[in-house]
Every structure is written in C-alpha cells, then in structure tokens.
XYZ file of C-alpha atoms in Angstrom:
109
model
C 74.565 128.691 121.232
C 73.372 129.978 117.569
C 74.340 126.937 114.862
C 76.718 130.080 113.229
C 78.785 129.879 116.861
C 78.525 126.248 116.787
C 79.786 125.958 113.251
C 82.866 128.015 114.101
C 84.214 126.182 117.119
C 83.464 123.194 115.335
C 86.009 124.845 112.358
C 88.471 126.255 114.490
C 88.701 122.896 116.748
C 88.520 120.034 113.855
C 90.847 121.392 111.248
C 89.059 123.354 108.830
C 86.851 120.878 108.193
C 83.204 122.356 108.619
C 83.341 126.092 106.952
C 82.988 126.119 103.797
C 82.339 130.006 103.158
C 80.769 132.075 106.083
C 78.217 129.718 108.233
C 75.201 130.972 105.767
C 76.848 129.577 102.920
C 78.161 126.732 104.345
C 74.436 125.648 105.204
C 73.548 126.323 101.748
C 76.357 124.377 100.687
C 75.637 121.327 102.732
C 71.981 121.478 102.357
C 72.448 121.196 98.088
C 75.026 118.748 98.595
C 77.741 121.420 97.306
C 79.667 121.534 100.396
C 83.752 120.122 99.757
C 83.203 117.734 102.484
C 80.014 115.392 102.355
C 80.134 113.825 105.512
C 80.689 117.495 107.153
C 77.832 118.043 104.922
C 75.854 115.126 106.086
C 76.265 116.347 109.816
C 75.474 119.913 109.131
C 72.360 118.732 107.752
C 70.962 117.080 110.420
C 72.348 119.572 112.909
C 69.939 121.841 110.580
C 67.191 119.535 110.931
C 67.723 119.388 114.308
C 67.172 123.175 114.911
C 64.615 123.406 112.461
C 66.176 125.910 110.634
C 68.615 126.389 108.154
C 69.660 129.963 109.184
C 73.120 130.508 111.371
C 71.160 132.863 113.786
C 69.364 129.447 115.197
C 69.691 128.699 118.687
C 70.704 125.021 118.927
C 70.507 122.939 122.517
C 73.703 120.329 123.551
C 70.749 117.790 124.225
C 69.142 118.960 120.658
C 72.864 118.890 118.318
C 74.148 115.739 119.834
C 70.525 113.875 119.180
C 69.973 115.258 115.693
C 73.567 113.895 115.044
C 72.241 110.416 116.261
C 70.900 109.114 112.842
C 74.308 110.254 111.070
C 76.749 108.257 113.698
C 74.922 105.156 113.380
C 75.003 104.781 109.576
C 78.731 105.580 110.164
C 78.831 102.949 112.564
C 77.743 100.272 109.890
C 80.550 97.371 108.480
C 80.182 99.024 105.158
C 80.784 102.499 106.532
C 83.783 104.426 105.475
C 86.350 104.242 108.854
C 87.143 108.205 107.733
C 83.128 108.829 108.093
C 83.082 107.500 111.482
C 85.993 109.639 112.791
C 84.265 112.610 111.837
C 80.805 112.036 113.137
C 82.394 110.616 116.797
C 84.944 113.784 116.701
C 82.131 116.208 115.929
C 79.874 114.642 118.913
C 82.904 115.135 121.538
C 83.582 118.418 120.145
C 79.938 119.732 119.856
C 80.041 118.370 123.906
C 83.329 120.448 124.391
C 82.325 123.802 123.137
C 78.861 123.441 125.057
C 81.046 122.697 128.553
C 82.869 126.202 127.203
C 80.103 128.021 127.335
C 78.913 127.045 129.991
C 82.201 127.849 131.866
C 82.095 130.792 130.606
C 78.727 131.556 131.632
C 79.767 131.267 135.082
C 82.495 134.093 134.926
C-alpha cells in the first residue's frame, strides 16, 4: 500500500482527521509542523520516517507503519500525555491494521 492510499483510508475511516490538502501536501504540512492537527502531524511523520520517504507514491509495509508509529504511542502513553493524543495514535494503529486486512481481502478476489 503507497503512504497516499494509506493516508486516505486513514481520512475516510477516522473523521477527517489526517488530510489536510491532497496526501503531497499533507506530508508537507506535517513534516513543517503546518498541518491543522499536530498529533495527526506527529504520526504522519513517523509513518514518513518509517518509509523513508516523504513522497505519497511510497510503498509502506503493515509490519513497517505500525512499528514506525511505535515511538509516537508510547510518548502518548505517558501520565503527562494529553488523553485526546492517545486516542488518536491507538485509533490510527487499529485502523492502519484494518485497511491492511482490506487489502489483503481484496487481494484474494
């Protein structure tokens, strides 16, 4: 899955929360710290760091998302973390997992 298909079903599924523009600019976005949301921000950042890439057209791994996500959920995990911050990250990982397992179904005709 590129990190542009990723970003969508992430979009569509969570409430509008990820887009920010087309996928291009919403990397942009979160990579200046310009993006509306900045813990959306902070997750599309390390999903770009992840890839190694900040382009859309990036092919991103379950395995690969999930674990670049891994730094993110546990300083959202801290006492001092914002409860809204934690939502997001643990929502993100379940729904980065769902639209994998989509894909994958779909894969299979």
């Amino acid at each position: 899955m590129t990190l542009s298909e990723l970003l969508h079903y992430l979009d569509e599924h969570m409430d509008g929360v990820f887009l920010d523009g087309d996928p291009a600019a919403t990397l942009a976005k979160a990579r200046n710290a310009e993006h509306r949301n900045p813990i959306a921000a902070e997750v599309l950042v390390a999903l770009m760091d992840g890839a190694g890439a900040d382009s859309p057209d990036t092919t991103l791994e379950r395995a690969e998302a999930v674990k670049s996500i891994g730094p993110t959920r546990l300083k959202y995990m801290g006492d001092d973390a914002p409860v809204e911050g934690f939502r997001l990250v643990e929502k993100t990982i379940v729904t980065i997992d769902a639209a994998y397992n989509e894909e994958a179904l779909a894969s299979r005709g």
